[in-house]
Amino acid sequence: MEAPARKIEIICVCSGKGGVGKTLFASSLGYALTRAGLRVLMVDGDMATDGLSLFLLGPGGKDQMESFAPANTLAGVINQYSATGKLEYEVRQVYRNGPNDHGVIYDALISGRYLYGQEYVTPNAPSASNANTDQTRSQPAMAAIPNVDRRTFQSAVRQLFDALRNTGEYDYVIVDTRGGFSFESTDLCALGDSFLVVVEADPTSFYQTSNLVQRIDEAAGEAGSKSVLRGFLINKAVDGLPDSGELDLSKVEWSFRNALIRQFPILKYSDTYPIPADLLVLQSYKDQMVPFLGSPASMFTYATLTAFSNIFQLVTSRWTKEQVQGWQLLVNSVAEAIRRRNQEAESLRKAHEEEEAEIKRLRETSAQNEIRIHDLESQIEQLRKESDLAHAQAAAELSRASAVETLVRSVSKLDEERRAARPASSFTIGATIIVLALGAALYWVWQSAARDKASMLAQETQLNQQTLTLQNQLAALTAQLANANGAPQANSKGNTLNAPPMIKQPIRVYIHMNNRLQYTQAIQVQKSLTVSGVSVIGTDVKQYSSPLTVCEVHYYVDDAQSLEDTGLIQKSLMAAGIPAISKLTSNEEKLQPRTYGVWLASTPSRQNSF
């Protein structure tokens, strides 16, 4: 027999239990080697769950099953050997080279012909006449290899592996085995050249892995073969993963990895490969895509490629330059995906930091504005108290002046009555002098009260102007605070702040108040006019005959002044809740050169607009 053109390595992937990711690693390893340009045969040795076969065939695999013959499956090869003593196999190509697919063509021996729920074919007798037919499709698959004992299974697998070694057609044969300790798993690993163990970092998986390796060693001894343990892939690793920053695989699952090398002294710490748990790779596997394509920037892909690169530092046959370059291209593509992901993460991190800084600045500004608003509200409250005190004092002085005036009138009337009743005498003259002196004193008191009243009115006007200024500042700060918090400007009652109508040119106003008008109402009139840019130059109190008339406001306007301004003043008064009607005054002597006036009424029925 001629020497093989190349020496192949048969690598089995196994685990002490199912569900640890064994099939995912087997398919990833086969894809990576195939993409690098090496000749790879994929064999699904898990004839109970068919995981690798379903993954390789992909979404359209069910439609292809009719074209698969028994010789294209491991179950068919072993059944044929059991029935006839002859080994017949035929490798099938699985095309996954589409633009949105794996981009490669796999050489494969799938597990069986009935992967999608069909019944299993059980030959009636070990004869060549019915070994390759579907004559007895009567019972579902209840065992991995029906009617095959361990000795027959070992012999069939040994001949298959020897045949593959002798052909020299492949560089690597990747065998996905069944999870657990059955001979269908342990004998495949024992008869291969090497095996990788997939394990999870928990006590159950640890002891199951220990039992699995022991049984593989026993099976190899019984078969007279020697299979090399290549290393442990610790899947779903979480201990030692960084919250952020660079991933240091040497620190991941440190405790569990040390427990493994104590249990298996033939291995070193560097022969244990932690593979981080990663949700991205689960989505890739769900879509039947290898992680190198479906999630190239994931931690799983990085750690898996790192493990494979370290494992294949030792090879049975030297790789060609083209194969090394092909592997490096895969490494570069994963590195580029990781670089782009890191750039995106860094951009997001910077954007987040900028948002946090902006939020902090807005919070500080908001806190400062709240302090200023509190100070302004305190000042307004103080001014309000002072205004109330001034109102009270003015009312008291008005009451006192009124009483003095009444007393003076009474004294004058009494004096007149006395003069008419009897002739003047020295006593009468003295009394008259006393009364006149008393009247003069009372008049002086009345004048003093009037002066005090005028002074308090001036103080009140000043306080009102200060209050109005502070209110405007408060409204501006409230608007700034609302803008900083992303809310519309609102006043203290929760309504949207509307700027008062502003007149085009300054207008001077003289307010005539009815003595029936409450003082606070007159102040409100003055505030409303001042906000609109009107200058109040004076007020007085008159007695009007109409009980509905409460206030008359005279406007000093120029000929160039448009009637629109008087309308804006009217709207300002209406916005303050003061019903008003318009009236044109004709006091040409006092109001130059032209005058407009507004009568303020106490009932809404008298309201009209300009």
Coordinates of C-alpha atoms in Angstrom, one line a residue:
M1 CA 0.0 0.0 0.0
E2 CA 1.3 3.4 -0.9
A3 CA 2.1 5.9 1.8
P4 CA -0.5 8.6 2.2
A5 CA 0.1 11.9 0.6
R6 CA -0.5 13.7 3.9
K7 CA -1.0 12.7 7.5
I8 CA -4.4 13.6 8.8
E9 CA -5.6 14.1 12.4
I10 CA -9.0 12.8 13.6
I11 CA -10.2 15.1 16.3
C12 CA -13.3 14.2 18.4
V13 CA -15.2 16.8 20.4
C14 CA -16.9 15.3 23.4
S15 CA -18.5 16.2 26.8
G16 CA -19.6 14.5 29.9
K17 CA -23.2 15.7 29.5
G18 CA -25.4 17.2 26.8
G19 CA -26.2 20.9 26.3
V20 CA -22.7 22.3 27.0
G21 CA -22.0 23.6 23.5
K22 CA -20.1 20.6 22.0
T23 CA -21.8 20.8 18.6
L24 CA -21.2 24.6 18.4
F25 CA -17.4 24.1 19.0
A26 CA -17.2 21.2 16.5
S27 CA -18.9 23.2 13.7
S28 CA -16.9 26.3 14.5
L29 CA -13.6 24.3 14.4
G30 CA -14.6 22.7 11.1
Y31 CA -15.6 26.1 9.6
A32 CA -12.3 27.8 10.7
L33 CA -10.1 25.0 9.2
T34 CA -12.1 24.9 6.0
R35 CA -12.0 28.7 5.5
A36 CA -8.2 28.6 6.0
G37 CA -7.9 26.3 3.0
L38 CA -7.4 23.0 4.7
R39 CA -9.3 19.8 3.6
V40 CA -11.7 19.0 6.4
L41 CA -14.3 16.2 6.8
M42 CA -17.2 16.8 9.2
V43 CA -18.6 13.6 10.8
D44 CA -21.7 13.7 13.0
G45 CA -21.2 10.9 15.5
D46 CA -24.2 11.9 17.6
M47 CA -26.7 9.6 16.0
A48 CA -29.3 10.3 18.8
T49 CA -29.7 14.1 18.4
D50 CA -28.1 14.8 15.0
G51 CA -27.1 18.3 16.1
L52 CA -24.1 18.7 13.7
S53 CA -26.0 17.3 10.7
L54 CA -28.9 19.8 11.2
F55 CA -26.5 22.7 11.7
L56 CA -24.5 21.9 8.5
L57 CA -27.6 21.3 6.3
G58 CA -29.1 24.6 7.4
P59 CA -32.6 26.0 6.8
G60 CA -33.0 24.1 3.5
G61 CA -31.8 20.7 4.8
K62 CA -35.1 19.0 4.9
D63 CA -35.6 19.3 1.2
Q64 CA -32.2 17.6 0.6
M65 CA -32.7 14.5 2.6
E66 CA -34.2 12.4 -0.2
S67 CA -30.9 12.7 -2.1
F68 CA -28.9 11.2 0.8
A69 CA -28.1 7.5 0.6
P70 CA -27.3 5.3 3.6
A71 CA -23.6 5.4 2.6
N72 CA -23.7 9.2 3.1
T73 CA -24.5 8.7 6.8
L74 CA -22.5 7.3 9.7
A75 CA -25.6 5.2 10.8
G76 CA -25.9 3.8 7.3
V77 CA -22.2 2.9 7.1
I78 CA -22.3 1.0 10.4
N79 CA -25.6 -0.7 9.6
Q80 CA -24.0 -1.8 6.2
Y81 CA -20.9 -3.1 8.0
S82 CA -23.1 -4.9 10.6
A83 CA -25.1 -6.6 7.8
T84 CA -22.4 -7.4 5.3
G85 CA -19.1 -7.1 7.1
K86 CA -18.1 -4.6 4.4
L87 CA -17.3 -0.9 4.9
E88 CA -18.9 1.3 2.3
Y89 CA -19.0 5.1 2.7
E90 CA -19.4 8.1 0.4
V91 CA -18.7 11.6 1.5
R92 CA -21.3 14.2 0.5
Q93 CA -20.7 17.9 -0.1
V94 CA -23.0 20.3 1.7
Y95 CA -23.2 23.6 -0.1
R96 CA -23.3 26.6 2.3
N97 CA -21.4 28.9 0.0
G98 CA -24.1 31.4 -0.7
P99 CA -23.4 35.2 -0.2
N100 CA -25.5 35.4 2.9
D101 CA -24.5 31.9 4.2
H102 CA -21.3 30.3 5.5
G103 CA -19.5 31.0 2.3
V104 CA -17.9 27.5 2.2
I105 CA -18.6 23.9 1.0
Y106 CA -18.5 21.2 3.7
D107 CA -17.5 17.6 3.1
A108 CA -19.6 15.6 5.5
L109 CA -20.9 12.3 6.8
I110 CA -24.2 13.2 8.5
S111 CA -25.6 11.1 11.3
G112 CA -28.6 9.5 9.5
R113 CA -31.2 9.8 6.8
Y114 CA -34.1 10.7 9.0
L115 CA -33.3 13.9 10.8
Y116 CA -36.7 15.6 10.7
G117 CA -39.0 13.2 12.4
Q118 CA -39.2 10.2 10.0
E119 CA -39.1 6.7 11.2
Y120 CA -35.8 4.9 11.5
V121 CA -35.0 2.0 9.2
T122 CA -34.2 -1.2 11.0
P123 CA -33.0 -4.1 8.9
N124 CA -34.7 -7.4 9.6
A125 CA -31.6 -9.5 9.4
P126 CA -27.9 -8.9 8.8
S127 CA -27.9 -9.7 5.1
A128 CA -26.8 -7.7 2.1
S129 CA -30.2 -8.0 0.4
N130 CA -31.9 -5.5 2.7
A131 CA -29.1 -3.6 4.2
N132 CA -29.5 -0.6 2.0
T133 CA -33.2 -0.5 1.6
D134 CA -36.1 1.1 3.4
Q135 CA -38.3 -2.1 3.4
T136 CA -39.0 -2.1 7.1
R137 CA -39.7 1.5 8.1
S138 CA -41.8 0.2 11.1
Q139 CA -40.3 1.6 14.4
P140 CA -39.0 5.0 15.4
A141 CA -35.4 5.4 16.4
M142 CA -35.1 4.4 20.0
A143 CA -31.3 3.7 20.1
A144 CA -28.3 5.4 18.5
I145 CA -27.3 2.3 16.5
P146 CA -30.1 -0.3 16.4
N147 CA -29.0 -4.0 16.6
V148 CA -25.3 -3.2 16.8
D149 CA -23.2 -4.3 19.7
R150 CA -20.1 -2.6 21.0
R151 CA -17.6 -4.9 19.3
T152 CA -19.3 -4.4 15.9
F153 CA -19.4 -0.6 16.5
Q154 CA -15.7 -0.5 17.4
S155 CA -14.7 -2.6 14.4
A156 CA -16.8 -0.4 11.9
V157 CA -15.4 2.8 13.3
R158 CA -11.8 1.5 13.3
Q159 CA -12.0 0.5 9.7
L160 CA -13.7 3.9 8.8
F161 CA -10.9 5.9 10.5
D162 CA -8.2 3.7 9.0
A163 CA -9.7 4.2 5.5
L164 CA -9.7 7.9 6.0
R165 CA -6.1 7.9 7.2
N166 CA -5.0 5.8 4.2
T167 CA -6.6 7.9 1.6
G168 CA -4.7 11.0 2.6
E169 CA -7.5 13.1 1.2
Y170 CA -8.1 15.2 4.2
D171 CA -6.0 17.2 6.7
Y172 CA -8.5 17.0 9.5
V173 CA -11.6 14.9 10.4
I174 CA -13.8 16.6 13.0
V175 CA -16.1 14.2 14.8
D176 CA -19.0 15.5 16.9
T177 CA -19.8 12.8 19.5
R178 CA -22.8 12.2 21.7
G179 CA -22.8 13.8 25.2
G180 CA -22.3 11.3 28.1
F181 CA -20.5 8.0 28.7
S182 CA -22.0 5.6 26.2
F183 CA -19.6 3.5 24.1
E184 CA -20.8 5.4 21.0
S185 CA -19.0 8.4 22.4
T186 CA -16.1 7.0 24.3
D187 CA -15.0 4.5 21.5
L188 CA -15.1 7.3 18.9
C189 CA -12.7 9.4 21.1
A190 CA -10.5 6.3 21.9
L191 CA -10.1 5.4 18.2
G192 CA -9.4 8.9 17.0
D193 CA -6.1 10.7 17.1
S194 CA -7.1 13.3 19.7
F195 CA -10.1 14.7 21.5
L196 CA -11.3 18.0 23.0
V197 CA -13.5 18.1 26.1
V198 CA -16.2 20.7 26.4
V199 CA -17.0 21.4 30.1
E200 CA -18.9 24.0 32.1
A201 CA -17.5 25.5 35.3
D202 CA -19.7 23.7 37.8
P203 CA -19.3 20.7 40.1
T204 CA -21.6 18.4 38.1
S205 CA -19.8 19.0 34.8
F206 CA -16.5 18.6 36.6
Y207 CA -17.1 15.1 37.9
Q208 CA -18.9 14.0 34.7
T209 CA -15.8 15.2 32.7
S210 CA -13.5 13.2 35.1
N211 CA -15.6 10.1 34.5
L212 CA -15.6 10.7 30.7
V213 CA -11.9 11.0 30.4
Q214 CA -11.3 7.9 32.5
R215 CA -13.7 5.8 30.3
I216 CA -12.0 7.1 27.1
D217 CA -8.6 6.0 28.5
E218 CA -10.1 2.6 29.4
A219 CA -11.6 2.2 25.9
A220 CA -8.3 3.2 24.3
G221 CA -6.5 0.6 26.3
E222 CA -9.0 -2.1 25.3
A223 CA -8.8 -1.2 21.7
G224 CA -5.0 -1.0 21.7
S225 CA -5.1 2.7 20.5
K226 CA -3.8 5.9 21.9
S227 CA -5.8 9.2 21.7
V228 CA -4.3 12.5 23.0
L229 CA -6.3 14.9 25.1
R230 CA -5.8 18.2 23.4
G231 CA -7.4 20.4 26.1
F232 CA -10.5 21.6 27.8
L233 CA -12.9 24.2 26.4
I234 CA -14.6 25.8 29.5
N235 CA -17.8 27.1 28.0
K236 CA -20.2 29.7 29.5
A237 CA -17.4 31.1 31.7
V238 CA -18.4 34.0 33.9
D239 CA -15.9 34.1 36.8
G240 CA -13.3 36.8 36.3
L241 CA -14.9 38.5 33.3
P242 CA -14.3 42.3 33.5
D243 CA -17.3 44.7 33.7
S244 CA -15.5 46.8 31.1
G245 CA -12.2 47.3 29.4
E246 CA -9.8 44.6 28.0
L247 CA -10.6 40.9 28.4
D248 CA -7.8 39.0 30.0
L249 CA -8.5 35.3 29.4
S250 CA -5.8 34.2 31.8
K251 CA -7.9 35.4 34.7
V252 CA -11.2 33.9 33.6
E253 CA -12.4 30.9 35.7
W254 CA -8.9 30.7 37.4
S255 CA -10.1 28.5 40.2
F256 CA -11.9 25.9 38.1
R257 CA -9.0 25.7 35.6
N258 CA -6.6 25.0 38.5
A259 CA -9.0 22.2 39.7
L260 CA -8.9 20.6 36.2
I261 CA -5.1 20.5 36.0
R262 CA -4.9 19.0 39.5
Q263 CA -7.4 16.3 38.4
F264 CA -5.5 15.8 35.1
P265 CA -1.7 16.4 35.8
I266 CA -0.8 15.6 32.2
L267 CA -2.2 19.1 31.2
K268 CA -1.0 22.6 31.9
Y269 CA -2.9 25.6 32.8
S270 CA -2.5 26.9 29.3
D271 CA -4.3 23.8 28.0
T272 CA -7.6 25.0 29.6
Y273 CA -9.4 27.5 27.5
P274 CA -12.2 29.7 29.0
I275 CA -15.0 30.7 26.6
P276 CA -17.1 33.5 28.1
A277 CA -20.9 33.3 28.2
D278 CA -22.2 35.5 25.4
L279 CA -25.8 36.1 24.3
L280 CA -24.8 37.2 20.8
V281 CA -23.5 33.8 19.9
L282 CA -26.8 32.2 21.0
Q283 CA -28.6 34.2 18.3
S284 CA -26.0 33.2 15.7
Y285 CA -26.5 29.5 16.5
K286 CA -30.2 30.0 16.4
D287 CA -29.9 31.3 12.9
Q288 CA -27.6 28.4 12.0
M289 CA -24.6 30.7 11.5
V290 CA -21.1 30.1 12.8
P291 CA -20.1 32.7 15.3
F292 CA -17.2 33.9 13.1
L293 CA -19.8 35.2 10.7
G294 CA -22.9 35.8 12.9
S295 CA -21.2 37.5 15.8
P296 CA -17.5 38.1 14.9
A297 CA -17.0 40.8 17.5
S298 CA -18.3 38.8 20.4
M299 CA -16.2 37.6 23.4
F300 CA -17.2 34.0 22.5
T301 CA -15.7 34.3 19.0
Y302 CA -12.5 36.0 20.3
A303 CA -11.9 33.4 23.0
T304 CA -12.8 30.5 20.7
L305 CA -10.4 31.6 17.9
T306 CA -7.7 32.2 20.6
A307 CA -8.2 28.6 21.8
F308 CA -8.1 27.1 18.3
S309 CA -4.9 29.1 17.5
N310 CA -3.2 27.9 20.6
I311 CA -4.3 24.3 20.0
F312 CA -3.0 24.2 16.5
Q313 CA 0.4 25.4 17.5
L314 CA 1.1 21.7 17.5
V315 CA 0.0 20.0 14.2
T316 CA 0.5 16.5 12.8
S317 CA 1.3 17.9 9.3
R318 CA 2.9 21.2 8.6
W319 CA 0.6 23.8 7.1
T320 CA 1.4 25.4 3.8
K321 CA 2.0 29.1 3.5
E322 CA -1.3 29.6 1.9
Q323 CA -3.1 27.7 4.7
V324 CA -1.3 29.9 7.3
Q325 CA -2.3 33.0 5.4
G326 CA -5.9 31.7 5.2
W327 CA -6.0 31.2 9.0
Q328 CA -4.5 34.7 9.5
L329 CA -7.2 36.2 7.3
L330 CA -9.8 34.7 9.6
V331 CA -7.9 36.1 12.6
N332 CA -7.7 39.6 11.0
S333 CA -11.4 39.6 10.1
V334 CA -12.3 38.9 13.8
A335 CA -9.8 41.5 15.0
E336 CA -11.3 44.1 12.6
A337 CA -14.8 43.4 13.9
I338 CA -13.6 43.7 17.5
R339 CA -11.9 47.0 16.6
R340 CA -15.0 48.4 15.0
R341 CA -17.1 47.3 18.0
N342 CA -14.6 48.9 20.4
Q343 CA -14.7 52.2 18.4
E344 CA -18.5 52.2 18.6
A345 CA -18.4 51.4 22.3
E346 CA -15.9 54.2 22.9
S347 CA -18.1 56.7 20.9
L348 CA -21.1 55.6 22.9
R349 CA -19.1 56.0 26.1
K350 CA -18.0 59.5 25.2
A351 CA -21.5 60.5 24.2
H352 CA -22.8 59.2 27.5
E353 CA -20.1 61.1 29.4
E354 CA -21.1 64.3 27.5
E355 CA -24.7 63.7 28.3
E356 CA -23.9 63.1 31.9
A357 CA -21.8 66.3 32.0
E358 CA -24.6 68.3 30.4
I359 CA -27.2 66.9 32.8
K360 CA -24.9 67.8 35.7
R361 CA -24.5 71.3 34.4
L362 CA -28.3 71.7 33.9
R363 CA -28.9 70.4 37.4
E364 CA -26.4 72.9 38.8
T365 CA -28.0 75.7 36.8
S366 CA -31.4 74.6 38.0
A367 CA -30.3 74.6 41.6
Q368 CA -28.8 78.1 41.2
N369 CA -32.0 79.3 39.6
E370 CA -34.1 77.8 42.3
I371 CA -32.0 79.6 44.9
R372 CA -32.4 82.9 43.0
I373 CA -36.1 82.3 42.6
H374 CA -36.4 81.6 46.4
D375 CA -34.6 84.8 47.1
L376 CA -36.8 86.8 44.7
E377 CA -39.9 85.2 46.2
S378 CA -38.7 86.2 49.7
Q379 CA -38.1 89.8 48.5
I380 CA -41.5 89.9 46.9
E381 CA -43.1 88.6 50.0
Q382 CA -41.3 91.2 52.1
L383 CA -42.4 94.0 49.7
R384 CA -45.9 92.6 49.9
K385 CA -45.9 92.9 53.6
E386 CA -44.5 96.4 53.4
S387 CA -47.2 97.3 50.9
D388 CA -49.9 95.9 53.1
L389 CA -48.6 97.8 56.1
A390 CA -48.5 101.0 53.9
H391 CA -52.1 100.3 52.9
A392 CA -53.2 99.9 56.5
Q393 CA -51.4 103.1 57.5
A394 CA -52.9 105.0 54.6
A395 CA -56.4 103.8 55.5
A396 CA -55.8 104.9 59.1
E397 CA -54.6 108.3 58.0
L398 CA -57.6 108.7 55.7
S399 CA -59.9 107.7 58.5
R400 CA -58.3 110.2 60.8
A401 CA -58.3 112.9 58.3
S402 CA -62.0 112.3 57.6
A403 CA -62.7 112.5 61.3
V404 CA -60.8 115.7 61.6
E405 CA -62.7 117.2 58.7
T406 CA -66.0 116.1 60.2
L407 CA -65.0 117.7 63.5
V408 CA -64.0 120.9 61.9
R409 CA -67.3 121.1 60.1
S410 CA -69.2 120.4 63.2
V411 CA -67.3 123.1 65.2
S412 CA -67.8 125.6 62.4
K413 CA -71.6 124.9 62.3
L414 CA -71.9 125.2 66.0
D415 CA -70.1 128.5 66.0
E416 CA -72.4 129.9 63.4
E417 CA -75.4 128.7 65.4
R418 CA -74.1 130.4 68.5
R419 CA -73.5 133.7 66.7
A420 CA -77.0 133.7 65.4
A421 CA -78.6 132.9 68.8
R422 CA -77.0 135.7 71.0
P423 CA -75.0 138.8 70.6
A424 CA -71.4 138.8 70.9
S425 CA -69.8 139.1 74.3
S426 CA -66.4 138.9 75.7
F427 CA -67.2 135.3 76.7
T428 CA -68.4 134.6 73.2
I429 CA -65.4 136.2 71.7
G430 CA -63.1 134.1 73.8
A431 CA -65.0 131.0 73.0
T432 CA -64.8 131.9 69.4
I433 CA -61.1 132.4 69.6
I434 CA -60.7 129.1 71.3
V435 CA -62.9 127.4 68.6
L436 CA -60.9 129.1 65.9
A437 CA -57.7 128.0 67.5
L438 CA -59.0 124.5 67.8
G439 CA -60.1 124.6 64.2
A440 CA -56.7 125.8 63.1
A441 CA -55.1 123.0 65.1
L442 CA -57.4 120.5 63.5
Y443 CA -56.8 121.9 60.1
W444 CA -53.0 121.6 60.7
V445 CA -53.6 118.0 61.7
W446 CA -55.7 117.4 58.6
Q447 CA -53.0 118.9 56.4
S448 CA -50.3 116.7 58.1
A449 CA -52.4 113.6 57.5
A450 CA -52.8 114.6 53.8
R451 CA -49.1 115.0 53.4
D452 CA -48.5 111.7 55.1
K453 CA -51.0 110.1 52.8
A454 CA -49.3 111.5 49.7
S455 CA -45.9 110.3 51.0
M456 CA -47.3 106.8 51.7
L457 CA -48.9 106.8 48.2
A458 CA -45.5 107.6 46.7
Q459 CA -43.9 104.9 48.8
E460 CA -46.5 102.5 47.7
T461 CA -46.0 103.4 44.1
Q462 CA -42.3 102.7 44.5
L463 CA -42.9 99.4 46.2
N464 CA -45.3 98.4 43.4
Q465 CA -42.7 99.2 40.8
Q466 CA -40.1 97.2 42.7
T467 CA -42.6 94.3 43.0
L468 CA -43.3 94.4 39.3
T469 CA -39.6 94.4 38.5
L470 CA -39.0 91.4 40.7
Q471 CA -42.0 89.6 39.2
N472 CA -40.5 90.2 35.7
Q473 CA -37.1 88.8 36.9
L474 CA -38.9 85.8 38.5
A475 CA -40.8 85.2 35.2
A476 CA -37.5 85.3 33.3
L477 CA -35.8 82.9 35.7
T478 CA -38.8 80.6 35.6
A479 CA -38.5 80.6 31.8
Q480 CA -34.8 79.8 32.0
L481 CA -35.5 77.0 34.4
A482 CA -38.2 75.6 32.2
N483 CA -36.0 75.6 29.2
A484 CA -33.2 73.9 31.1
N485 CA -35.6 71.1 32.2
G486 CA -37.1 70.8 28.7
A487 CA -40.6 72.1 29.7
P488 CA -42.7 75.1 28.5
Q489 CA -42.5 78.3 30.4
A490 CA -45.1 78.4 33.1
N491 CA -46.2 80.8 35.8
S492 CA -46.8 80.0 39.5
K493 CA -50.3 78.8 38.7
G494 CA -49.1 76.3 36.1
N495 CA -50.4 78.4 33.1
T496 CA -48.2 79.1 30.2
L497 CA -46.6 82.6 30.5
N498 CA -47.7 85.0 27.9
A499 CA -45.8 88.3 27.4
P500 CA -48.0 91.3 28.0
P501 CA -48.9 93.4 24.9
M502 CA -46.3 96.1 24.4
I503 CA -47.1 99.5 23.0
K504 CA -45.1 100.9 20.1
Q505 CA -44.4 104.4 21.8
P506 CA -44.4 105.4 25.5
I507 CA -47.8 106.7 26.8
R508 CA -48.3 108.7 30.0
V509 CA -51.4 108.0 32.0
Y510 CA -53.2 109.9 34.7
I511 CA -55.6 107.7 36.8
H512 CA -58.8 109.2 38.3
M513 CA -60.3 106.8 40.9
N514 CA -63.8 106.7 42.3
N515 CA -63.7 106.8 46.0
R516 CA -65.8 103.6 45.9
L517 CA -62.9 101.8 44.2
Q518 CA -60.9 99.5 46.4
Y519 CA -57.3 100.5 46.7
T520 CA -55.9 97.1 45.7
Q521 CA -58.0 97.3 42.4
A522 CA -56.4 100.6 41.6
I523 CA -52.9 99.1 42.2
Q524 CA -53.8 96.3 39.8
V525 CA -54.7 98.8 37.2
Q526 CA -51.4 100.6 37.7
K527 CA -49.4 97.3 37.5
S528 CA -51.2 96.3 34.3
L529 CA -50.5 99.6 32.6
T530 CA -46.8 99.6 33.8
V531 CA -46.2 96.1 32.4
S532 CA -47.4 97.3 29.0
G533 CA -44.9 100.2 29.0
V534 CA -47.3 102.9 30.2
S535 CA -46.0 105.5 32.6
V536 CA -48.4 106.4 35.4
I537 CA -47.8 110.0 36.3
G538 CA -50.4 110.5 39.0
T539 CA -53.8 109.5 40.5
D540 CA -56.6 111.3 42.3
V541 CA -59.9 110.4 43.9
K542 CA -63.2 111.8 42.7
Q543 CA -66.8 111.3 43.6
Y544 CA -68.6 110.0 40.5
S545 CA -72.4 110.0 40.2
S546 CA -72.6 106.7 38.5
P547 CA -72.2 103.7 41.0
L548 CA -70.9 101.6 38.1
T549 CA -67.9 103.8 37.4
V550 CA -64.9 102.8 39.4
C551 CA -61.9 104.3 37.6
E552 CA -61.1 106.6 34.7
V553 CA -57.8 106.3 33.0
H554 CA -56.6 109.2 30.8
Y555 CA -53.9 108.6 28.1
Y556 CA -51.5 111.3 27.0
V557 CA -50.8 110.5 23.4
D558 CA -49.2 112.1 20.4
D559 CA -50.8 112.6 17.0
A560 CA -48.5 110.0 15.6
Q561 CA -49.8 107.5 18.2
S562 CA -51.9 104.8 16.6
L563 CA -55.2 103.6 18.0
E564 CA -53.6 100.2 18.1
D565 CA -51.7 101.2 21.2
T566 CA -54.8 102.1 23.1
G567 CA -56.2 98.7 22.0
L568 CA -53.1 97.0 23.5
I569 CA -53.7 98.9 26.8
Q570 CA -57.3 97.8 26.7
K571 CA -56.2 94.1 26.2
S572 CA -53.7 94.5 29.1
L573 CA -56.5 95.6 31.4
M574 CA -58.7 92.9 30.2
A575 CA -56.0 90.3 30.7
A576 CA -55.7 91.5 34.4
G577 CA -59.4 90.6 34.9
I578 CA -60.6 94.3 34.9
P579 CA -63.7 94.9 32.7
A580 CA -63.5 98.1 30.7
I581 CA -65.2 100.2 28.1
S582 CA -63.7 102.9 26.0
K583 CA -64.5 106.6 26.0
L584 CA -63.0 109.6 24.2
T585 CA -62.3 112.5 26.6
S586 CA -62.3 116.1 25.5
N587 CA -60.3 117.8 28.2
E588 CA -58.1 119.7 25.7
E589 CA -56.6 121.9 28.4
K590 CA -55.1 119.1 30.5
L591 CA -54.5 116.4 27.9
Q592 CA -52.4 117.6 24.9
P593 CA -52.5 117.3 22.0
R594 CA -55.1 114.5 21.8
T595 CA -56.7 112.3 24.5
Y596 CA -58.1 108.9 24.7
G597 CA -59.7 107.5 27.9
V598 CA -61.0 104.3 29.3
W599 CA -63.8 104.0 31.7
L600 CA -63.5 100.9 34.0
A601 CA -66.9 99.5 35.0
S602 CA -67.7 97.1 37.8
T603 CA -70.1 94.9 35.8
P604 CA -69.4 92.8 32.7
S605 CA -72.5 94.0 31.0
R606 CA -70.8 97.4 30.4
Q607 CA -67.8 95.8 28.6
N608 CA -66.9 96.8 25.0
S609 CA -63.7 96.8 23.1
F610 CA -61.8 99.4 21.0

